Short mmCIF file of C-alpha atoms in Angstrom, two decimals:
data_model
loop_
_atom_site.label_atom_id
_atom_site.label_comp_id
_atom_site.label_asym_id
_atom_site.label_seq_id
_atom_site.Cartn_x
_atom_site.Cartn_y
_atom_site.Cartn_z
CA MET A 27 -17.15 8.77 -36.26
CA ASP A 28 -19.32 10.24 -39.34
CA LEU A 29 -21.98 12.00 -37.27
CA ASP A 30 -24.69 10.67 -40.10
CA THR A 31 -23.97 7.26 -39.31
CA ILE A 32 -24.99 7.89 -35.58
CA PRO A 33 -28.47 6.61 -35.91
CA ASN A 34 -27.85 3.56 -37.70
CA PHE A 35 -25.36 2.72 -35.02
CA LEU A 36 -27.83 3.42 -32.33
CA ALA A 37 -30.41 1.29 -33.74
CA GLU A 38 -28.02 -1.89 -34.45
CA GLN A 39 -26.78 -1.49 -30.83
CA ARG A 40 -30.57 -1.07 -29.50
CA ASP A 41 -31.11 -4.47 -31.62
CA SER A 42 -28.47 -6.43 -30.03
CA ALA A 43 -29.16 -4.94 -26.06
CA PRO A 44 -31.51 -7.19 -23.63
CA VAL A 45 -35.24 -6.69 -24.38
CA GLU A 46 -35.55 -4.97 -21.48
CA LEU A 47 -33.09 -2.11 -21.97
CA GLN A 48 -33.49 -1.31 -25.54
CA HIS A 49 -35.90 1.51 -25.26
CA VAL A 50 -32.94 3.77 -23.69
CA TYR A 51 -31.63 3.65 -27.03
CA MET A 52 -34.35 5.91 -28.31
CA ALA A 53 -34.04 8.26 -25.65
CA PHE A 54 -30.38 8.41 -26.68
CA GLU A 55 -31.21 9.36 -30.02
CA ASP A 56 -33.62 11.99 -28.88
CA PHE A 57 -31.17 13.67 -26.52
CA TRP A 58 -28.16 13.49 -29.18
CA GLU A 59 -30.74 14.92 -31.55
CA ARG A 60 -31.95 17.84 -29.65
CA ARG A 61 -28.26 18.46 -28.13
CA LEU A 62 -29.41 17.62 -24.74
CA TRP A 63 -26.02 17.05 -23.28
CA HIS A 64 -26.82 16.99 -19.72
CA GLN A 65 -29.74 14.67 -20.00
CA LEU A 66 -27.94 12.39 -22.50
CA THR A 67 -24.89 11.81 -20.18
CA GLU A 68 -26.94 11.19 -17.06
CA ALA A 69 -29.20 8.44 -18.93
CA LEU A 70 -26.01 7.01 -20.27
CA VAL A 71 -24.61 6.53 -16.86
CA ASP A 72 -27.91 5.39 -15.67
CA TYR A 73 -27.27 2.56 -18.71
CA PHE A 74 -23.80 2.07 -17.85
CA ASN A 75 -24.63 1.17 -14.15
CA HIS A 76 -27.24 -1.52 -15.57
CA PRO A 77 -25.54 -4.73 -15.48
CA GLY A 78 -26.63 -5.71 -18.59
CA SER A 79 -25.32 -2.88 -20.70
CA GLY A 80 -21.75 -4.64 -20.34
CA PRO A 81 -21.23 -5.54 -23.73
CA GLU A 82 -22.58 -2.39 -25.12
CA ARG A 83 -20.03 -0.14 -23.25
CA LEU A 84 -16.89 -0.16 -25.42
CA PRO A 85 -18.80 0.36 -28.65
CA LEU A 86 -21.24 3.12 -27.35
CA TRP A 87 -17.67 4.62 -26.07
CA ARG A 88 -15.98 4.31 -29.26
CA ASN A 89 -18.55 5.13 -31.86
CA PHE A 90 -21.02 7.20 -30.00
CA ILE A 91 -19.73 9.30 -26.73
CA LEU A 92 -16.30 10.39 -27.96
CA SER A 93 -18.29 11.76 -30.95
CA PHE A 94 -19.59 14.47 -28.18
CA GLY A 95 -17.29 14.13 -25.38
CA GLU A 96 -15.97 17.56 -25.45
CA LYS A 97 -19.55 18.77 -24.62
CA VAL A 98 -20.23 17.42 -21.47
CA ASN A 99 -19.04 17.32 -18.06
CA GLN A 100 -15.64 16.28 -18.15
CA LEU A 101 -16.30 14.51 -14.70
CA LYS A 102 -19.00 12.48 -15.95
CA LEU A 103 -17.21 11.77 -19.20
CA VAL A 104 -14.67 10.04 -17.19
CA THR A 105 -17.24 8.32 -14.91
CA LEU A 106 -18.20 6.78 -18.31
CA GLY A 107 -14.80 5.87 -19.04
CA LEU A 108 -14.34 3.82 -16.17
CA LEU A 109 -17.31 1.92 -16.37
CA ALA A 110 -16.76 1.27 -20.11
CA VAL A 111 -12.97 0.48 -19.62
CA ALA A 112 -13.72 -2.48 -16.88
CA GLN A 113 -15.05 -4.36 -20.25
CA CYS A 114 -11.46 -4.14 -21.95
CA LYS A 115 -10.12 -7.49 -22.05
CA ASP A 116 -6.98 -7.19 -19.96
CA ASP A 117 -4.91 -4.35 -17.84
CA HIS A 118 -2.72 -3.61 -20.61
CA GLU A 119 -5.67 -2.66 -22.89
CA ARG A 120 -7.11 -0.67 -19.88
CA LEU A 121 -3.92 0.92 -19.29
CA ALA A 122 -3.99 2.18 -22.84
CA PHE A 123 -7.65 3.23 -22.65
CA LEU A 124 -7.11 5.41 -19.44
CA THR A 125 -3.71 7.02 -20.70
CA SER A 126 -6.05 8.18 -23.42
CA LEU A 127 -8.91 9.29 -21.44
CA VAL A 128 -6.62 11.44 -19.04
CA ASP A 129 -5.05 12.97 -22.11
CA LYS A 130 -8.45 14.05 -23.13
CA VAL A 131 -9.47 15.48 -19.87
CA ASN A 132 -6.01 17.30 -18.98
CA LYS A 133 -7.32 20.63 -19.34
CA PRO A 134 -7.41 23.51 -16.91
CA SER A 135 -11.15 23.49 -16.60
CA SER A 136 -11.41 19.86 -15.98
CA GLN A 137 -8.65 19.03 -13.59
CA ASP A 138 -11.18 17.26 -11.33
CA ALA A 139 -11.46 15.02 -13.99
CA PHE A 140 -8.11 14.43 -14.40
CA VAL A 141 -7.42 13.45 -11.15
CA TYR A 142 -9.96 11.31 -11.41
CA GLY A 143 -8.94 9.66 -14.54
CA THR A 144 -5.06 9.43 -13.06
CA VAL A 145 -6.19 7.67 -9.77
CA ALA A 146 -8.03 5.00 -11.62
CA LEU A 147 -4.80 4.85 -14.32
CA ALA A 148 -2.31 4.03 -10.95
CA SER A 149 -4.90 1.49 -9.87
CA VAL A 150 -4.38 -0.24 -13.28
CA ASN A 151 -0.32 0.34 -13.01
CA MET A 152 -0.39 -1.13 -9.51
CA ARG A 153 -1.95 -4.33 -10.78
CA LEU A 154 0.80 -4.43 -13.54
CA ARG A 155 3.07 -4.42 -10.76
CA ASN A 156 4.53 -0.91 -11.87
CA LEU A 157 4.48 0.49 -8.50
CA ASP A 158 6.75 3.31 -9.24
CA GLY A 159 4.46 4.75 -11.95
CA ALA A 160 1.53 4.33 -9.89
CA ARG A 161 3.25 6.13 -6.87
CA ALA A 162 4.07 9.03 -9.51
CA GLU A 163 0.67 9.19 -10.59
CA LEU A 164 -0.93 9.15 -7.21
CA ASN A 165 1.51 12.10 -6.31
CA ARG A 166 0.22 14.31 -8.95
CA ALA A 167 -3.20 13.49 -8.26
CA GLU A 168 -2.53 14.43 -4.58
CA ALA A 169 -0.89 17.81 -5.59
CA ILE A 170 -4.00 18.98 -7.71
CA LEU A 171 -6.44 18.03 -4.97
CA ASP A 172 -4.60 20.06 -2.34
CA SER A 173 -4.89 22.90 -4.55
CA PHE A 174 -8.47 22.87 -4.81
CA ASP A 175 -11.22 24.50 -2.59
CA SER A 176 -13.63 22.44 -3.06
CA VAL A 177 -14.13 18.77 -5.46
CA GLU A 178 -16.79 16.16 -5.51
CA THR A 179 -16.53 13.42 -2.96
CA VAL A 180 -16.22 10.56 -5.48
CA VAL A 181 -12.92 12.12 -6.44
CA HIS A 182 -11.33 12.38 -3.06
CA ALA A 183 -13.00 8.89 -2.13
CA THR A 184 -11.36 7.05 -5.38
CA PHE A 185 -8.08 8.99 -4.56
CA TYR A 186 -8.02 7.63 -0.42
CA ARG A 187 -9.33 4.31 -2.04
CA VAL A 188 -6.32 3.85 -3.93
CA ASN A 189 -3.73 5.48 -2.32
CA ALA A 190 -4.66 3.16 0.44
CA ASP A 191 -4.07 0.03 -1.75
CA TYR A 192 -0.94 1.38 -2.66
CA TYR A 193 0.38 1.61 0.81
CA HIS A 194 -1.30 -1.78 1.61
CA VAL A 195 0.92 -3.56 -1.03
CA ARG A 196 4.23 -1.62 0.32
CA HIS A 197 3.26 -2.77 3.82
CA GLU A 198 3.37 1.05 4.90
CA PHE A 199 0.86 0.48 7.62
CA ALA A 200 0.02 3.64 9.39
CA SER A 201 -0.12 5.38 5.66
CA TYR A 202 -2.44 2.78 4.68
CA TYR A 203 -4.37 3.29 8.26
CA ARG A 204 -4.78 6.90 7.40
CA ASN A 205 -5.85 6.98 3.92
CA ALA A 206 -8.32 3.67 4.58
CA LEU A 207 -10.05 5.59 7.29
CA LEU A 208 -10.34 8.92 4.99
CA PHE A 209 -11.69 6.55 2.26
CA LEU A 210 -14.50 5.37 4.51
CA ALA A 211 -15.16 8.68 5.75
CA CYS A 212 -16.13 9.80 2.24
CA ILE A 213 -18.48 6.79 1.77
CA ASP A 214 -21.57 5.51 2.80
CA LEU A 215 -20.64 1.96 4.33
CA LYS A 216 -24.01 0.60 2.38
CA ASP A 217 -22.36 1.44 -0.88
CA LEU A 218 -20.06 -1.27 0.15
CA THR A 219 -20.68 -5.17 -0.15
CA MET A 220 -20.37 -7.02 3.31
CA GLU A 221 -17.51 -8.81 1.91
CA GLU A 222 -15.81 -5.46 0.90
CA ARG A 223 -16.88 -4.04 4.71
CA GLU A 224 -15.38 -7.37 6.28
CA THR A 225 -12.21 -7.37 4.23
CA ARG A 226 -11.53 -3.42 4.96
CA ALA A 227 -12.17 -3.93 8.75
CA TYR A 228 -9.85 -7.08 8.65
CA ASP A 229 -6.88 -5.33 6.76
CA LEU A 230 -7.32 -2.28 8.96
CA SER A 231 -7.36 -4.27 11.95
CA VAL A 232 -4.14 -5.60 10.90
CA ALA A 233 -2.31 -2.59 9.89
CA ALA A 234 -3.49 -0.84 13.25
CA LEU A 235 -1.84 -3.57 15.37
CA VAL A 236 1.27 -4.03 13.58
CA SER A 237 2.23 -0.17 12.80
CA GLU A 238 5.09 0.99 14.57
CA SER A 239 3.36 4.65 15.08
CA ILE A 240 -0.27 3.79 16.18
CA TYR A 241 -1.00 3.40 19.56
CA ASN A 242 -4.09 5.25 19.61
CA PHE A 243 -7.28 3.29 17.76
CA GLY A 244 -9.70 5.24 18.71
CA GLU A 245 -11.08 6.35 15.17
CA LEU A 246 -11.14 2.48 14.00
CA LEU A 247 -12.49 1.56 17.31
CA LEU A 248 -15.59 4.11 17.06
CA HIS A 249 -16.24 3.30 13.25
CA PRO A 250 -19.13 0.91 12.34
CA ILE A 251 -16.80 -0.45 9.88
CA LEU A 252 -15.32 -2.64 12.99
CA ASP A 253 -18.96 -4.14 13.23
CA SER A 254 -18.41 -6.17 10.00
CA LEU A 255 -16.43 -8.43 11.70
CA VAL A 256 -18.97 -9.42 14.47
CA ARG A 257 -19.97 -13.08 13.88
CA THR A 258 -17.19 -13.98 11.70
CA PRO A 259 -14.22 -16.25 11.64
CA HIS A 260 -12.17 -12.99 12.11
CA ALA A 261 -14.52 -11.66 15.19
CA TRP A 262 -11.15 -12.34 17.40
CA LEU A 263 -9.33 -9.58 15.71
CA ARG A 264 -11.91 -7.11 16.68
CA ASP A 265 -11.70 -8.32 20.46
CA LEU A 266 -7.79 -8.39 20.25
CA LEU A 267 -8.04 -4.42 19.10
CA PHE A 268 -10.14 -3.85 22.18
CA ALA A 269 -8.02 -5.69 24.37
CA PHE A 270 -5.23 -3.72 23.09
CA ASN A 271 -7.39 -0.39 23.70
CA ARG A 272 -7.53 -1.35 27.47
CA GLY A 273 -4.34 -2.64 27.79
CA ASP A 274 -5.69 -6.04 29.09
CA LEU A 275 -2.65 -8.40 28.99
CA ALA A 276 -5.09 -11.33 30.20
CA ALA A 277 -7.36 -10.90 27.67
CA TYR A 278 -4.68 -10.87 25.07
CA ASP A 279 -3.18 -14.34 26.31
CA VAL A 280 -6.19 -15.71 26.05
CA LEU A 281 -6.72 -14.15 22.26
CA ALA A 282 -2.89 -14.89 21.12
CA GLY A 283 -3.55 -18.24 20.27
CA ASN A 284 -4.99 -16.60 16.79
CA ILE A 285 -2.28 -14.54 15.91
CA SER A 286 -0.92 -17.36 14.08
CA LYS A 287 -3.93 -17.16 11.57
CA ASN A 288 -2.32 -14.12 9.99
CA LYS A 289 1.11 -13.90 8.59
CA LEU A 290 2.04 -10.39 9.62
CA LEU A 291 0.75 -10.59 12.95
CA ASP A 292 2.42 -13.83 13.64
CA GLU A 293 5.79 -11.90 11.87
CA HIS A 294 4.96 -9.06 14.74
CA THR A 295 4.72 -11.57 17.67
CA VAL A 296 7.37 -9.84 19.67
CA PHE A 297 6.15 -6.43 18.87
CA LEU A 298 2.70 -7.27 19.69
CA TYR A 299 3.65 -8.34 23.22
CA GLN A 300 5.47 -4.75 23.78
CA LYS A 301 2.79 -2.76 22.13
CA ILE A 302 -0.19 -4.20 24.64
CA SER A 303 2.65 -3.89 27.49
CA LEU A 304 2.89 -0.38 26.73
CA SER A 305 -0.79 0.32 26.48
CA ALA A 306 -1.16 -1.51 29.72
CA LEU A 307 1.28 0.88 31.31
CA THR A 308 -0.70 4.03 29.90
CA GLU A 309 -3.87 2.40 31.26
CA THR A 310 -2.16 1.75 34.58
CA VAL A 311 -1.27 5.17 34.78
CA PHE A 312 -4.71 6.40 33.50
CA ARG A 313 -6.58 4.79 36.10
CA ARG A 314 -4.64 6.90 38.96
CA PRO A 315 -5.42 10.13 40.33
CA PRO A 316 -3.06 12.81 39.13
CA HIS A 317 -1.51 13.41 42.40
CA ASP A 318 -0.69 9.81 42.46
CA ARG A 319 1.20 9.16 39.57
CA ALA A 320 4.61 8.47 41.33
CA MET A 321 4.85 4.74 41.24
CA THR A 322 7.43 2.31 41.79
CA PHE A 323 8.46 -0.37 39.08
CA ALA A 324 7.26 -3.27 41.57
CA THR A 325 3.56 -1.29 41.74
CA ILE A 326 3.71 -1.16 37.92
CA SER A 327 4.70 -4.86 37.26
CA ASP A 328 2.02 -5.54 39.63
CA GLU A 329 -0.65 -3.99 37.95
CA THR A 330 0.72 -4.31 34.48
CA LYS A 331 1.82 -8.30 34.57
CA VAL A 332 4.73 -6.98 33.19
CA GLN A 333 8.08 -8.47 34.46
CA THR A 334 9.91 -6.10 37.03
CA ASN A 335 13.13 -6.15 34.68
CA GLU A 336 11.25 -4.90 31.57
CA ILE A 337 9.68 -1.99 33.57
CA GLU A 338 12.32 0.63 33.09
CA HIS A 339 12.73 -0.35 29.53
CA LEU A 340 8.98 0.06 28.81
CA ILE A 341 8.47 3.29 30.63
CA MET A 342 11.40 4.71 28.47
CA LYS A 343 9.87 3.55 25.21
CA ALA A 344 6.40 4.86 25.90
CA LEU A 345 8.19 8.50 26.73
CA SER A 346 10.05 8.39 23.63
CA LEU A 347 6.95 7.57 21.88
CA GLY A 348 5.07 10.43 23.31
CA LEU A 349 2.62 8.03 25.25
CA LEU A 350 3.77 9.54 28.52
CA ARG A 351 5.48 12.31 29.95
CA GLY A 352 7.12 12.43 33.15
CA SER A 353 10.92 11.11 34.42
CA ILE A 354 12.28 8.08 36.16
CA ASP A 355 14.52 7.80 39.24
CA GLN A 356 16.27 5.00 38.36
CA VAL A 357 18.21 4.31 41.60
CA ALA A 358 14.88 4.38 43.33
CA GLU A 359 13.01 2.76 40.90
CA ILE A 360 10.37 5.10 40.89
CA ALA A 361 8.29 6.50 37.59
CA ARG A 362 6.94 10.01 38.10
CA ILE A 363 4.50 10.73 35.58
CA ASN A 364 2.52 13.99 34.99
CA TRP A 365 0.62 13.46 31.48
CA VAL A 366 -0.78 10.15 29.82
CA GLN A 367 -2.25 10.65 26.11
CA PRO A 368 -5.41 10.19 25.85
CA LYS A 369 -7.42 7.61 24.03
CA VAL A 370 -11.08 6.59 23.40
CA LEU A 371 -12.64 4.86 26.48
CA ASP A 372 -14.75 1.36 26.35
CA MET A 373 -17.74 1.20 28.96
CA LYS A 374 -15.67 0.23 31.90
CA GLN A 375 -12.98 3.02 31.01
CA ILE A 376 -16.12 5.37 31.49
CA ASP A 377 -17.18 3.82 34.64
CA SER A 378 -13.94 3.94 36.37
CA MET A 379 -14.11 8.01 35.14
CA ARG A 380 -17.36 8.41 36.50
CA VAL A 381 -15.89 6.92 39.59
CA LYS A 382 -12.94 9.50 39.56
CA LEU A 383 -15.17 12.65 38.89
CA ARG A 384 -17.25 11.41 41.97
CA GLU A 385 -14.24 11.58 44.23
CA TRP A 386 -13.27 14.63 42.88
CA ASP A 387 -16.67 16.26 43.23
CA SER A 388 -16.13 14.73 47.00
CA SER A 389 -13.01 16.51 47.46
CA VAL A 390 -14.18 19.71 46.27
CA ASN A 391 -16.90 19.85 48.48
CA GLN A 392 -14.71 18.73 51.42
CA LEU A 393 -12.70 21.75 50.69
CA GLY A 394 -15.00 23.85 50.42
CA ASN A 395 -16.57 22.99 53.78
CA TRP A 396 -13.12 22.94 55.55
CA ILE A 397 -12.33 26.47 53.60
CA GLU A 398 -16.01 27.96 55.36
CA GLY A 399 -15.31 26.38 58.65
CA VAL A 400 -11.62 27.91 58.90
CA GLY A 401 -12.74 31.32 57.67
CA LYS A 402 -15.93 31.35 59.43
CA ASP A 403 -17.06 35.17 59.33
CA VAL A 404 -14.50 36.10 56.97
CA TRP A 405 -16.48 34.34 54.16
CA ALA A 406 -19.52 35.82 52.77
CA ALA A 407 -22.33 33.70 52.64
#
C-alpha cells in the first residue's frame, strides 16, 4: 500500500468504526507517524481484542499493518493475524491467509512466531479434515519447540491445545489426556468460559477412563478443572473417576447406569469393568501392610468382589501393566505382592494411611522396648 494514502485510510476506517472506538485511530496515526512500533502494536492488539473491532480487522491488516509488519515483534504480528483471520468468510480463506502469514515469519529470528502461526494452520487443516497435513504441521512445530530454551507461554499453550484436539479427533486417548493437561498447565482457568471448562473436564474424564494405558488419574483428580462438573448433568462422571481411583466396585455398580449416556464409554463397558477390577485389586494390596501381602485368590475375591475364577487373569494383567510386582503360585492359588504402583489418595485412603503409620509407630516402640529389655545394661542409655 502507498504510504501516502495511509492517513486517508485511517480516517475512513475511523468514521466507519463504532463511536466508542473512533479515538483509537488517532492514536494509530500518531504512533505510525512517529515510528513508535511497539506502542502501535500494543494499541492494535488491544483494539483487535475488542468485540466491536471485528469488521475493521481485515481491512486494517491488509491496508495498514502489512505496511510495517517487518518492523514489529513478529509474535505480536502473528497475534494480530490470528485475531484478523477470525473474520474470514470460511476455512479455505483462513487457510490461504495463514499460509501467507506463516511464510512471512519463517525466519531464523522469529521461529517462535513461525510455530505460533503453524499451529493455527494445523487447526484450520483439522477443521477441513486434512488430518495428515495437520499432523505434519504439528510435528514441525513440535521439533522447533523442543529446540527452544524458553518461549512465550501462549505458544506452548496453543500447541498443546491444538495437539490435544488432533488426538481427540483420532481417538488417541492417552495422547489427548497428556496434551490437554499440559495445555491446562499453561493457562489460567479463568481465561476459559464455564462451558469450555466443563467440556474440557468431560473430555478428559472420558479419555482417562477409556484409555488402555492410563490407570492413575492423579493429575486429573487434583486439577481444579474437574470441579467444573460439579452441579452439572455430568457430575456422575466425576464421581465415577473417584470410584475408579479407590477401586470401589459398589460405587461403580451404582454409577454404571450413566455409562450409556456416552457412546465411547458404552462401547468400552467390558473394558471399564476390567479396569475398575484392577483398581480394586491394587487398592486391596495397598491397604495391607508390606509383610501381609501374600493373599489367596479367595481372599482377593472376597475383598475386591471379583469372581474367583477371574482373579488369576486379573493379577497377571496387573503384573503385565506394571500396577503390581510379585509372583503367583497357581497351584496353591496364592499371590505374593511386594510392590504396588503409587496413586493419589482420597480422604478415606489418607485416613487408612494414618492408621498404618500409627500401627508402624506402635510396632517400632514395642521393638525398642523389647531390645531394651533383652539387652539390659549392654545398651547405653
